PDB file of N, CA and C in Angstrom:
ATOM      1  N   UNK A   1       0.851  -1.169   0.000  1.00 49.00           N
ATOM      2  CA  UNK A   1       0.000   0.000   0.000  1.00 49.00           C
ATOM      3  C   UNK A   1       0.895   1.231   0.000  1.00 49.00           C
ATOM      4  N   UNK A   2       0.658   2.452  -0.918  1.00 61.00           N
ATOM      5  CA  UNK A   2       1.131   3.285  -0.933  1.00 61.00           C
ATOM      6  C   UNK A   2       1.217   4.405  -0.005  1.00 61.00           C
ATOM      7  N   UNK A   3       1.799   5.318   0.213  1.00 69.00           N
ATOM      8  CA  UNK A   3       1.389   6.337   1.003  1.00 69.00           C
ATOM      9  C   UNK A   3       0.727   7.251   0.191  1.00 69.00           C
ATOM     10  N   UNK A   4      -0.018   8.205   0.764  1.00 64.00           N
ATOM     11  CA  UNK A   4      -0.896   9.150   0.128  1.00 64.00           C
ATOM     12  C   UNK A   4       0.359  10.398  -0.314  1.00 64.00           C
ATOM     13  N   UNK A   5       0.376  11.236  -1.189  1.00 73.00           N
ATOM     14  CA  UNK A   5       1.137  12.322  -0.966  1.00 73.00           C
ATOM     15  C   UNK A   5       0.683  13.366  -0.337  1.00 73.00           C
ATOM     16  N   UNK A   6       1.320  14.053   0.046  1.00 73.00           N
ATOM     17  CA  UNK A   6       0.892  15.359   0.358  1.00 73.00           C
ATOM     18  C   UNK A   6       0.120  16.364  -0.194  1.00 73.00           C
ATOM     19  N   UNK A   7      -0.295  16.269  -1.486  1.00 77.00           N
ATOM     20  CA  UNK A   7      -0.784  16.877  -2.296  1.00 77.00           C
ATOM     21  C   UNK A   7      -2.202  16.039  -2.401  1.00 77.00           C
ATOM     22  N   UNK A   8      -2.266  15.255  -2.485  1.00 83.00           N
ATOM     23  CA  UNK A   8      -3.410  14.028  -2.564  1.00 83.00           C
ATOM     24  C   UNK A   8      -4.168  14.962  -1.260  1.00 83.00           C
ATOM     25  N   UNK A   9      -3.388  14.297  -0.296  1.00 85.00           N
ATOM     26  CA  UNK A   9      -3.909  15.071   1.095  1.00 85.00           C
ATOM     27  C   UNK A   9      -4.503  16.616   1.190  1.00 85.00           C
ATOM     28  N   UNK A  10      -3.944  17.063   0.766  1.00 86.00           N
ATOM     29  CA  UNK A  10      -4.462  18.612   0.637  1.00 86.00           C
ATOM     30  C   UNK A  10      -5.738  18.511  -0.207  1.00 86.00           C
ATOM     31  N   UNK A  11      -5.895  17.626  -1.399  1.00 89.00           N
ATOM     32  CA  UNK A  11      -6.984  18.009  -2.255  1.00 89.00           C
ATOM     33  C   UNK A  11      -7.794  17.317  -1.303  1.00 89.00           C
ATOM     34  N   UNK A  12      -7.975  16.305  -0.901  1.00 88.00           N
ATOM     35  CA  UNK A  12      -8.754  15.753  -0.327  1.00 88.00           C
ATOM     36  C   UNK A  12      -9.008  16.174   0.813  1.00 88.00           C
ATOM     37  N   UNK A  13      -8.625  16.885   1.344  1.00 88.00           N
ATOM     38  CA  UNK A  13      -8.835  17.923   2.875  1.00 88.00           C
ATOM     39  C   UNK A  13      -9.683  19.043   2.153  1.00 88.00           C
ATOM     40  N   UNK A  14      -9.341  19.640   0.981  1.00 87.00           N
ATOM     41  CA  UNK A  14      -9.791  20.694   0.764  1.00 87.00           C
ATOM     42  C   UNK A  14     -11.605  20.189  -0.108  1.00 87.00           C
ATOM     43  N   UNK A  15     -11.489  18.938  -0.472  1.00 86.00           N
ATOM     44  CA  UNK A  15     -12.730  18.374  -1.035  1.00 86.00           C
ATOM     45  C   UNK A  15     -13.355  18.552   0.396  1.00 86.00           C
ATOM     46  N   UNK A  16     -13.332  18.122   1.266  1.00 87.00           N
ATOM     47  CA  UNK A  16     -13.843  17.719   3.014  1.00 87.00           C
ATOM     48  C   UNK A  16     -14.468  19.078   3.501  1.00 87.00           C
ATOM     49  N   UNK A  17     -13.263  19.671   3.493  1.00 86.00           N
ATOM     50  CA  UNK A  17     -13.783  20.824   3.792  1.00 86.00           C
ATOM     51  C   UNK A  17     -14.640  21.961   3.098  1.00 86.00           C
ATOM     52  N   UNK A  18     -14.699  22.181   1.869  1.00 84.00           N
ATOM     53  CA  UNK A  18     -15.015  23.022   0.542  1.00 84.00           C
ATOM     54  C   UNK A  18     -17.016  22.914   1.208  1.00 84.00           C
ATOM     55  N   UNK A  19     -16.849  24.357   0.882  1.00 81.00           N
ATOM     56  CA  UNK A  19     -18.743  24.596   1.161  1.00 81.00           C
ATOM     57  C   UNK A  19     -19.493  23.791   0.240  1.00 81.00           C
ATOM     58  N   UNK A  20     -20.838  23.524   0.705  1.00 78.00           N
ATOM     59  CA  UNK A  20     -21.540  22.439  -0.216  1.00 78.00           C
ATOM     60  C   UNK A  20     -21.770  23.661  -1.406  1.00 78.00           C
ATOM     61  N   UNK A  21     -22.142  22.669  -2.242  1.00 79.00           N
ATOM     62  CA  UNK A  21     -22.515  23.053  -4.048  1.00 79.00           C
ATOM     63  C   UNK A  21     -24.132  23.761  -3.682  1.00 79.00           C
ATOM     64  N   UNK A  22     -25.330  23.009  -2.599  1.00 78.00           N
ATOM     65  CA  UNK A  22     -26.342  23.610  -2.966  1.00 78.00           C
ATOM     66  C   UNK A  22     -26.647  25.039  -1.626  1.00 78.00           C
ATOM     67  N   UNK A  23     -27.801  25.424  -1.436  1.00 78.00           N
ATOM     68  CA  UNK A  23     -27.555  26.519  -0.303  1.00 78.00           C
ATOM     69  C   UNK A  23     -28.111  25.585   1.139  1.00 78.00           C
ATOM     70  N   UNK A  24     -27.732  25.841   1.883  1.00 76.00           N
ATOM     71  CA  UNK A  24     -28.254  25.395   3.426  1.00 76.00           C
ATOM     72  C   UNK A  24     -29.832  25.174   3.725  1.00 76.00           C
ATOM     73  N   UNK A  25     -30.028  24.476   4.183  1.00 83.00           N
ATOM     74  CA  UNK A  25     -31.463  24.078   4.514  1.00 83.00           C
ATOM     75  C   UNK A  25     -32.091  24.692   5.843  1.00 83.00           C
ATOM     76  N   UNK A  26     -32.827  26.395   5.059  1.00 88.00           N
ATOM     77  CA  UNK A  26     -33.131  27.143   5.561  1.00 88.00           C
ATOM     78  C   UNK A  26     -33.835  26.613   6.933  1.00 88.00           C
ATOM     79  N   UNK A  27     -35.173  25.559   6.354  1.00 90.00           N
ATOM     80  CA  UNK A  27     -36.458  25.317   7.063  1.00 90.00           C
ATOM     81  C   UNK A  27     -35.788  24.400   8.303  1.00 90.00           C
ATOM     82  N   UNK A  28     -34.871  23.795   7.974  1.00 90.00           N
ATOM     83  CA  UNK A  28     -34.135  22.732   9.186  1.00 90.00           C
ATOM     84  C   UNK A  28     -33.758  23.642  10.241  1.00 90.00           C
ATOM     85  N   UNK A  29     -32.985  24.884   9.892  1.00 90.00           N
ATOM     86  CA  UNK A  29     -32.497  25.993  10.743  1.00 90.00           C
ATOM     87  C   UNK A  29     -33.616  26.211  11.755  1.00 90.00           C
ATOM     88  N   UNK A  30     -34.593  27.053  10.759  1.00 94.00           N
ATOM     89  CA  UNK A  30     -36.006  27.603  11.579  1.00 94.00           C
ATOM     90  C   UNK A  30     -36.245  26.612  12.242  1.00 94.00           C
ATOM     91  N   UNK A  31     -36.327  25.600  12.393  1.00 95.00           N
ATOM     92  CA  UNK A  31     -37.443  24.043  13.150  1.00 95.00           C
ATOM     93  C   UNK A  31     -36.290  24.219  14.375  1.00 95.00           C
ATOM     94  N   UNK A  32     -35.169  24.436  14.233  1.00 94.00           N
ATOM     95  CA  UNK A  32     -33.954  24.344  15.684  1.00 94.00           C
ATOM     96  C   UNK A  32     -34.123  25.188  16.495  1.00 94.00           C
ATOM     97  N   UNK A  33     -33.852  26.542  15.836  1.00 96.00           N
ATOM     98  CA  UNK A  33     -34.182  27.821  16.456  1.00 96.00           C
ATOM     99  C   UNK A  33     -35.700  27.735  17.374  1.00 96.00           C
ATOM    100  N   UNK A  34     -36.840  27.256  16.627  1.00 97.00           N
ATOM    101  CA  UNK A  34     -38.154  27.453  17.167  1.00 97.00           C
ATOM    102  C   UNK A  34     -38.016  25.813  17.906  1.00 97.00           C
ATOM    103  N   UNK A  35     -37.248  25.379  18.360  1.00 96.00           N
ATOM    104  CA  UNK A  35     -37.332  24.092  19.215  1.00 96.00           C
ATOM    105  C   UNK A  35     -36.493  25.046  20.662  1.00 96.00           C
ATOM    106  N   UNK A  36     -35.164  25.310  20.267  1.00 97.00           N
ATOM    107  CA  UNK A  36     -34.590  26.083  21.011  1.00 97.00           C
ATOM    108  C   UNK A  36     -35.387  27.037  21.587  1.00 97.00           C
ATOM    109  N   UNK A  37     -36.594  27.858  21.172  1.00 97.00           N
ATOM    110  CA  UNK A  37     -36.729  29.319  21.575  1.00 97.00           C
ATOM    111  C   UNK A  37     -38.051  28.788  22.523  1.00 97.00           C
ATOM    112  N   UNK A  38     -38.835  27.549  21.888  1.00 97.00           N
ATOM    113  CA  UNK A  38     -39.816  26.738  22.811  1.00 97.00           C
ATOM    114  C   UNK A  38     -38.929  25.718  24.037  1.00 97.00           C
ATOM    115  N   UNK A  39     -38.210  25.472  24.401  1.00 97.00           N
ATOM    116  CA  UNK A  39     -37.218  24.879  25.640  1.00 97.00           C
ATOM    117  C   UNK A  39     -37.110  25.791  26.233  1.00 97.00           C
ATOM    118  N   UNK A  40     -36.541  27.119  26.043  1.00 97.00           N
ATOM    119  CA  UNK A  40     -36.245  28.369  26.495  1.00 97.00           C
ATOM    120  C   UNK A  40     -37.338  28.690  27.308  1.00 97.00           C
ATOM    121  N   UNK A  41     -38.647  29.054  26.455  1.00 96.00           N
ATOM    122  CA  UNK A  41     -39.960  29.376  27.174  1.00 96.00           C
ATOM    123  C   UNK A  41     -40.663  28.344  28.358  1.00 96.00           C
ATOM    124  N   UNK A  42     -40.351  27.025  27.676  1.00 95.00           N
ATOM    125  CA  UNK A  42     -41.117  26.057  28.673  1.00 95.00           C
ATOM    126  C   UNK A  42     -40.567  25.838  30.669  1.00 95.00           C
ATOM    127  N   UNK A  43     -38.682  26.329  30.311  1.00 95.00           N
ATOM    128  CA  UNK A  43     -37.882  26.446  31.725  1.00 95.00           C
ATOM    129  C   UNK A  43     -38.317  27.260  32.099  1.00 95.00           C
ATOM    130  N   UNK A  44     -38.904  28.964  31.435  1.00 94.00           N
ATOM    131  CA  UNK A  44     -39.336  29.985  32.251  1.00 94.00           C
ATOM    132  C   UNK A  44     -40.537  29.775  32.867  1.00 94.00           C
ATOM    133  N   UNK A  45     -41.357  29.202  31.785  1.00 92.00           N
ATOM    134  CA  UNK A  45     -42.791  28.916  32.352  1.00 92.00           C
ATOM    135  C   UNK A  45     -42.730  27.764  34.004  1.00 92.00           C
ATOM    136  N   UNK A  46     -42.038  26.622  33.347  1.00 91.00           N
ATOM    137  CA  UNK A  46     -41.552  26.117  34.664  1.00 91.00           C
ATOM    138  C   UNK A  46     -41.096  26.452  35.906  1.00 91.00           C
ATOM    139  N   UNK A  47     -40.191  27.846  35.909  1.00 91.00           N
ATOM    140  CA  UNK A  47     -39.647  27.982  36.937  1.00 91.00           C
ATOM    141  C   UNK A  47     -40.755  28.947  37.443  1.00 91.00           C
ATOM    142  N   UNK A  48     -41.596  29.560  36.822  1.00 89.00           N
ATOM    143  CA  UNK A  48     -42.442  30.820  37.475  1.00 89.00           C
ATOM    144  C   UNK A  48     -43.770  29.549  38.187  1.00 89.00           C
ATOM    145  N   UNK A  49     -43.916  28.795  37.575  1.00 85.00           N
ATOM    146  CA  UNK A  49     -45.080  27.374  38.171  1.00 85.00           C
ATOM    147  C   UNK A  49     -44.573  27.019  39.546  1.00 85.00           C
ATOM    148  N   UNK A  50     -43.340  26.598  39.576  1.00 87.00           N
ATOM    149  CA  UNK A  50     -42.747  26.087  40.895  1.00 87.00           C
ATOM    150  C   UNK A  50     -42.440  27.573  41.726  1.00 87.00           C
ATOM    151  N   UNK A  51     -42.397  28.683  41.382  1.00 88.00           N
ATOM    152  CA  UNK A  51     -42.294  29.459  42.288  1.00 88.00           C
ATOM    153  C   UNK A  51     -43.807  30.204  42.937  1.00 88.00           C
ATOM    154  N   UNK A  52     -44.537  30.072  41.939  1.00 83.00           N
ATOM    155  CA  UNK A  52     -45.936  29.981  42.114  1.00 83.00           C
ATOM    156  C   UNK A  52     -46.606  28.864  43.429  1.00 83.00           C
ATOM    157  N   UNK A  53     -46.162  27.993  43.064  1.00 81.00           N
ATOM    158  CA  UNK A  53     -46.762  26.769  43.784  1.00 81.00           C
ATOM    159  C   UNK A  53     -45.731  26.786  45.287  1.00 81.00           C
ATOM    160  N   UNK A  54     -44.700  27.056  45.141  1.00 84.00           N
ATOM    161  CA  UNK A  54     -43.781  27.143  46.677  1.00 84.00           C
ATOM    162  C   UNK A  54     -44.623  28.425  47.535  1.00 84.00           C
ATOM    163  N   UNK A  55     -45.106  29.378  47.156  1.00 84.00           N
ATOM    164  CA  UNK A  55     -45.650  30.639  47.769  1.00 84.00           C
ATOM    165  C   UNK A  55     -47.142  30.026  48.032  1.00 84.00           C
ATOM    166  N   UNK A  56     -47.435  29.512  47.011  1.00 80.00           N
ATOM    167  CA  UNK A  56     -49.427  29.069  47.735  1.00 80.00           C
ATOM    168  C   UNK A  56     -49.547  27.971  48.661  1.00 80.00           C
ATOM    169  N   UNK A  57     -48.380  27.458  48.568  1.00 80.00           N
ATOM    170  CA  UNK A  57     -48.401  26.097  50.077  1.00 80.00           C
ATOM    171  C   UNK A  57     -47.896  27.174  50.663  1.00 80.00           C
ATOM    172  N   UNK A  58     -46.655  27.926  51.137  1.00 83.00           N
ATOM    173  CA  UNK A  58     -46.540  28.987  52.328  1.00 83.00           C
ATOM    174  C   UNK A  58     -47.848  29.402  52.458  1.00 83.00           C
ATOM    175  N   UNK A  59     -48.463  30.232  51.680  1.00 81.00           N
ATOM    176  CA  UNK A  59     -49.436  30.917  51.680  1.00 81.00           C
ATOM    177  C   UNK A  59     -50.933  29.887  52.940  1.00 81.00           C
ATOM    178  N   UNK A  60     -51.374  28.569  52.334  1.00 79.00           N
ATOM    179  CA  UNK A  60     -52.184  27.999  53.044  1.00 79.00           C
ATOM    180  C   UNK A  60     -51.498  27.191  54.098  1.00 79.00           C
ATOM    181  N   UNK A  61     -50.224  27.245  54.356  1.00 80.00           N
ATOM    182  CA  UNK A  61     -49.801  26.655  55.427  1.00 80.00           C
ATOM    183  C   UNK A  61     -49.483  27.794  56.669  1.00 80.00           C
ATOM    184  N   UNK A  62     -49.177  29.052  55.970  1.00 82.00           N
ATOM    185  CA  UNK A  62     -49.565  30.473  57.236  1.00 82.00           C
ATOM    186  C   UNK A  62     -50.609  30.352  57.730  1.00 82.00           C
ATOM    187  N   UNK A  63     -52.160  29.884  56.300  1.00 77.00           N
ATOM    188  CA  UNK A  63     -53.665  30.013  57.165  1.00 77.00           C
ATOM    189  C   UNK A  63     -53.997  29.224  57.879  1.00 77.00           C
ATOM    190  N   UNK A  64     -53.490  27.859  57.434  1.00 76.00           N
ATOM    191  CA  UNK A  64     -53.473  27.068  58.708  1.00 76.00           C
ATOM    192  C   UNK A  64     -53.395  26.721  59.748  1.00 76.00           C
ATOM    193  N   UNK A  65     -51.687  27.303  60.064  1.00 79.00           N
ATOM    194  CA  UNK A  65     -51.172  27.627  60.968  1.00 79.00           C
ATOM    195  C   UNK A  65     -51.636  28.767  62.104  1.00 79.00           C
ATOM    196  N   UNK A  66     -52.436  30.065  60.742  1.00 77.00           N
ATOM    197  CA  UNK A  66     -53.074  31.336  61.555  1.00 77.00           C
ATOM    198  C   UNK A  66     -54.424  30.773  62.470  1.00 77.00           C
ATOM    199  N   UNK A  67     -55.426  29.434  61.914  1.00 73.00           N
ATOM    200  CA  UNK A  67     -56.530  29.090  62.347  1.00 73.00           C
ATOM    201  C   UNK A  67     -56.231  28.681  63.550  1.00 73.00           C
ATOM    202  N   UNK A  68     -54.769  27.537  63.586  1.00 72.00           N
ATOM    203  CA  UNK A  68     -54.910  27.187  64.439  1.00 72.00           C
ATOM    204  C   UNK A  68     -54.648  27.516  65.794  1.00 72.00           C
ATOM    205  N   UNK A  69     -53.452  28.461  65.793  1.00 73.00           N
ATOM    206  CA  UNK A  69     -53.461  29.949  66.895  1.00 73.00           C
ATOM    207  C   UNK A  69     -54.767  30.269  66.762  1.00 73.00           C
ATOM    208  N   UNK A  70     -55.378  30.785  66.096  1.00 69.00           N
ATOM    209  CA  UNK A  70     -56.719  31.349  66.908  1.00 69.00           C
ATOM    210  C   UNK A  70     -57.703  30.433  67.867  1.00 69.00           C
ATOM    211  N   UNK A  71     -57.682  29.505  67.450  1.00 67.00           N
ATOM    212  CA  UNK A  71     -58.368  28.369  67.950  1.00 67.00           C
ATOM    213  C   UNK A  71     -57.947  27.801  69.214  1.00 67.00           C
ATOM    214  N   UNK A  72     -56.680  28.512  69.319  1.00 68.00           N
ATOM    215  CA  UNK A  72     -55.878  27.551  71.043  1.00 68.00           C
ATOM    216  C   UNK A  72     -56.549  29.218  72.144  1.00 68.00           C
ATOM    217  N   UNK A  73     -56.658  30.813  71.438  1.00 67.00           N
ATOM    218  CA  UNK A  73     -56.489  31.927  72.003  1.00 67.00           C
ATOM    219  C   UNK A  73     -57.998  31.144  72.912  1.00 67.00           C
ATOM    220  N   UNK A  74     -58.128  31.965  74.525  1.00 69.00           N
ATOM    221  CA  UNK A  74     -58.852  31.823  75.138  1.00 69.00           C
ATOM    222  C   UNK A  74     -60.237  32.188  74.891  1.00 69.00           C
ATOM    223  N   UNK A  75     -59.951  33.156  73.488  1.00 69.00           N
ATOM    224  CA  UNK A  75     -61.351  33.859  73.592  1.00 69.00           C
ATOM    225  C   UNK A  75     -62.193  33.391  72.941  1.00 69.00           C
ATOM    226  N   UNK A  76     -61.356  32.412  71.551  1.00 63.00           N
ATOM    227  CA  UNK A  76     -61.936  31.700  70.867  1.00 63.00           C
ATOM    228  C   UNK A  76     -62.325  30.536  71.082  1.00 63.00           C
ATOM    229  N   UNK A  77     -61.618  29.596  72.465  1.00 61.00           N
ATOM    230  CA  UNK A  77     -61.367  28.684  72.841  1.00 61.00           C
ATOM    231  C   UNK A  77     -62.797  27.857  72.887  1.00 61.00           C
ATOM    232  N   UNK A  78     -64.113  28.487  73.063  1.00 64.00           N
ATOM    233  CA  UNK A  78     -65.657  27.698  73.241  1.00 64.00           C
ATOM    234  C   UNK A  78     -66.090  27.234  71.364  1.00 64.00           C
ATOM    235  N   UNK A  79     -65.693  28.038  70.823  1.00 63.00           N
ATOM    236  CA  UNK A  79     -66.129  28.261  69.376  1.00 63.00           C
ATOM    237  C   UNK A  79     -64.970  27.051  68.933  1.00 63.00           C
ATOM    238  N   UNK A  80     -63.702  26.525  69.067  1.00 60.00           N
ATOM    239  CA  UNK A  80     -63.076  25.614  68.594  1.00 60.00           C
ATOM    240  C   UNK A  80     -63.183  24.446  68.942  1.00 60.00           C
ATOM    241  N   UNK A  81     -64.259  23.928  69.283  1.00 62.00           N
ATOM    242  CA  UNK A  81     -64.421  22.522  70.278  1.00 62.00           C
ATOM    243  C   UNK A  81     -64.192  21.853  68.546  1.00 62.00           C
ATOM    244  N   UNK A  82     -64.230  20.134  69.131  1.00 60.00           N
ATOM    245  CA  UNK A  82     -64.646  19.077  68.085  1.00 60.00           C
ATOM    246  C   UNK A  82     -65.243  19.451  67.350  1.00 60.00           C
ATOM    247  N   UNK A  83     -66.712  19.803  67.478  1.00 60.00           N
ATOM    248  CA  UNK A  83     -67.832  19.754  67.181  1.00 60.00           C
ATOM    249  C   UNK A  83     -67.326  20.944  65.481  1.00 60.00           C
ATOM    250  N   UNK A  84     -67.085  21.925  65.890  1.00 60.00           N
ATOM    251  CA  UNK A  84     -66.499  22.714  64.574  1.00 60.00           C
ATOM    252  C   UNK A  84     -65.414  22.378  63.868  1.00 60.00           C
ATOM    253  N   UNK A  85     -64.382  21.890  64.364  1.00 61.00           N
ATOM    254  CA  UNK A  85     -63.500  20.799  63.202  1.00 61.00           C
ATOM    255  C   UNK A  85     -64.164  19.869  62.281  1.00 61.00           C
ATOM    256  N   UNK A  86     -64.945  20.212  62.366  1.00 63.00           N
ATOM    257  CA  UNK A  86     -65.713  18.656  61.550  1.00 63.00           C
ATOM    258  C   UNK A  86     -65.365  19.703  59.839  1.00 63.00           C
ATOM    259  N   UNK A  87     -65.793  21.316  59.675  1.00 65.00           N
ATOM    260  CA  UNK A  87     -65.933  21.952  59.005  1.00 65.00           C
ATOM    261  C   UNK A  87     -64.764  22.094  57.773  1.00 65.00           C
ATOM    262  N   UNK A  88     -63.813  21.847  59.186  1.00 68.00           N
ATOM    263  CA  UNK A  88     -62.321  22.120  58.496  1.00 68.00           C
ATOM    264  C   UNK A  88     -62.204  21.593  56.986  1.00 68.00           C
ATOM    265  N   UNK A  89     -62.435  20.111  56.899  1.00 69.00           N
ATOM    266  CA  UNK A  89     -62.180  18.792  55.565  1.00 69.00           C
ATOM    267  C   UNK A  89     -62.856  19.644  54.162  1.00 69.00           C
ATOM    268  N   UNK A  90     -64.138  19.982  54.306  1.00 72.00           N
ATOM    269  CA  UNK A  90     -64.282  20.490  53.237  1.00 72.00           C
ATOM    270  C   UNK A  90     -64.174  21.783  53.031  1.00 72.00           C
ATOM    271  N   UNK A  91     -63.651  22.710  54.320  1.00 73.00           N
ATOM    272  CA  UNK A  91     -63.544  24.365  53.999  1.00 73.00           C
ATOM    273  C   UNK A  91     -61.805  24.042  53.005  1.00 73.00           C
ATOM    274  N   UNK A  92     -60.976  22.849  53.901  1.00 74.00           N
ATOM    275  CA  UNK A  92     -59.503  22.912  52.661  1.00 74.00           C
ATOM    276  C   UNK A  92     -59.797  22.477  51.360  1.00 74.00           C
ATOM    277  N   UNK A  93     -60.890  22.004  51.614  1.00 74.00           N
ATOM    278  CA  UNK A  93     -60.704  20.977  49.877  1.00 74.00           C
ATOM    279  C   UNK A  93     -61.155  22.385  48.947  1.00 74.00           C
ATOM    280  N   UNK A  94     -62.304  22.716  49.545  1.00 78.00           N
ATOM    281  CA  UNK A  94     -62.651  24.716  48.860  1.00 78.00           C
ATOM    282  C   UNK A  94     -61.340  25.348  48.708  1.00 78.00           C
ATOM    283  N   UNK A  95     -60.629  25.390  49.401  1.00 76.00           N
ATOM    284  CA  UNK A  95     -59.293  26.011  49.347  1.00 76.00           C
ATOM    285  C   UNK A  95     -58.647  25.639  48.142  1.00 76.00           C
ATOM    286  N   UNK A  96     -58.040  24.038  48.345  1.00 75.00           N
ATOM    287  CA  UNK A  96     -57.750  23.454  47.380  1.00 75.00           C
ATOM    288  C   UNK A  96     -57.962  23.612  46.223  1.00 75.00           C
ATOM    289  N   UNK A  97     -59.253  23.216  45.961  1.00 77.00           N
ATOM    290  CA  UNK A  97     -60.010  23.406  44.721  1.00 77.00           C
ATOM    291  C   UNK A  97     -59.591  25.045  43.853  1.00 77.00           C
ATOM    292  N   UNK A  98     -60.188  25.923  45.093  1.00 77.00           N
ATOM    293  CA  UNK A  98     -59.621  27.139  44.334  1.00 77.00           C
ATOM    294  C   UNK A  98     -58.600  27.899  43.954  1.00 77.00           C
ATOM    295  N   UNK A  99     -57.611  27.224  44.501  1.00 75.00           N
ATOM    296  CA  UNK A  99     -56.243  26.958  43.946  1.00 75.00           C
ATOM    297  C   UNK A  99     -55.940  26.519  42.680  1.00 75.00           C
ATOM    298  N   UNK A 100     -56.388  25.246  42.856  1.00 73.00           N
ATOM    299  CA  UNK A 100     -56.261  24.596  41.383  1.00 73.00           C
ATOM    300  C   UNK A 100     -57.102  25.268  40.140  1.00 73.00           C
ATOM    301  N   UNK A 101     -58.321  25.815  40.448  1.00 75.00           N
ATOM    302  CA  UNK A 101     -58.895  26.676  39.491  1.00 75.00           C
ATOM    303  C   UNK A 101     -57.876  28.098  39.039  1.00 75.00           C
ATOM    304  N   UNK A 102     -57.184  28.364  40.032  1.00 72.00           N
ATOM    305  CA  UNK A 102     -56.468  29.539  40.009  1.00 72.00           C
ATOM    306  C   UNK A 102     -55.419  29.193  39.119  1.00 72.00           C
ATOM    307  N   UNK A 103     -54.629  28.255  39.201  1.00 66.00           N
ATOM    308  CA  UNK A 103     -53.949  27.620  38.410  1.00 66.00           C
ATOM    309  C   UNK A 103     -54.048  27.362  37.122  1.00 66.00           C
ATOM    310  N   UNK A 104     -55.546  26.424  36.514  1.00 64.00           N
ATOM    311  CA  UNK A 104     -55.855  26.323  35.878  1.00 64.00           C
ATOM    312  C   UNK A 104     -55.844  27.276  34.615  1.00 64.00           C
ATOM    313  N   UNK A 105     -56.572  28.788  35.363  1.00 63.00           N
ATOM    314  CA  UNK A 105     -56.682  29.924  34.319  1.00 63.00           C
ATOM    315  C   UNK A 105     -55.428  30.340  33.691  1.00 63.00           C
ATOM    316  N   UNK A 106     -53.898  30.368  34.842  1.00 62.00           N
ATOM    317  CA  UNK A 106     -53.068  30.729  34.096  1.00 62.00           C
ATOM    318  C   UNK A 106     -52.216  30.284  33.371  1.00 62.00           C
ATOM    319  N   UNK A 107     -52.575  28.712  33.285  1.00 55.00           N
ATOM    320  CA  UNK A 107     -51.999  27.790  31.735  1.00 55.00           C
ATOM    321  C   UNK A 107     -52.532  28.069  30.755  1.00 55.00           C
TER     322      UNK A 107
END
């Protein structure tokens, strides 16, 4: 087997390298760019969701927390028996719910 020359080499580096004959495939570009620029949007949208959702659990875990201080204070203390916990299950799921509706609208 021969060796290649140096000149061989060069043409054939310069075939390798040499710009193509037809023009670039515009529409392939656009489809990257608009894949790229939709990834881009979907992390922002993501990160504003999870920062959304970290503040509305603070948010109903303050009211929670606020009910249940009121409920130990002496003054409230006749008005918090058993008998009114019963209320609690479906006043959170209302909560809940309207959360998730809240949510809902801004997807």
């Amino acid at each position: 087997m021969t060796q290649p020359s140096e000149a061989d080499a060069d043409t054939l580096l310069a075939a390798i390298l040499a710009p193509p004959d037809r023009p670039g495939d515009r529409g392939f570009v656009q489809r990257i760019d608009r894949s790229i620029d939709a990834q881009a949007a979907y992390k922002r949208a993501r990160g504003r969701f999870w920062r959304s959702f970290v503040f509305e659990v603070a948010a109903a875990g303050a009211l929670l927390a606020a009910l249940w201080l009121l409920s130990s204070a002496p003054l409230l203390a006749p008005l918090a028996g058993p008998g009114e916990w019963k209320l609690a299950p479906p006043l959170l799921l209302v909560l809940l719910l309207w959360l998730g509706t809240q949510r809902w609208r801004q997807a």
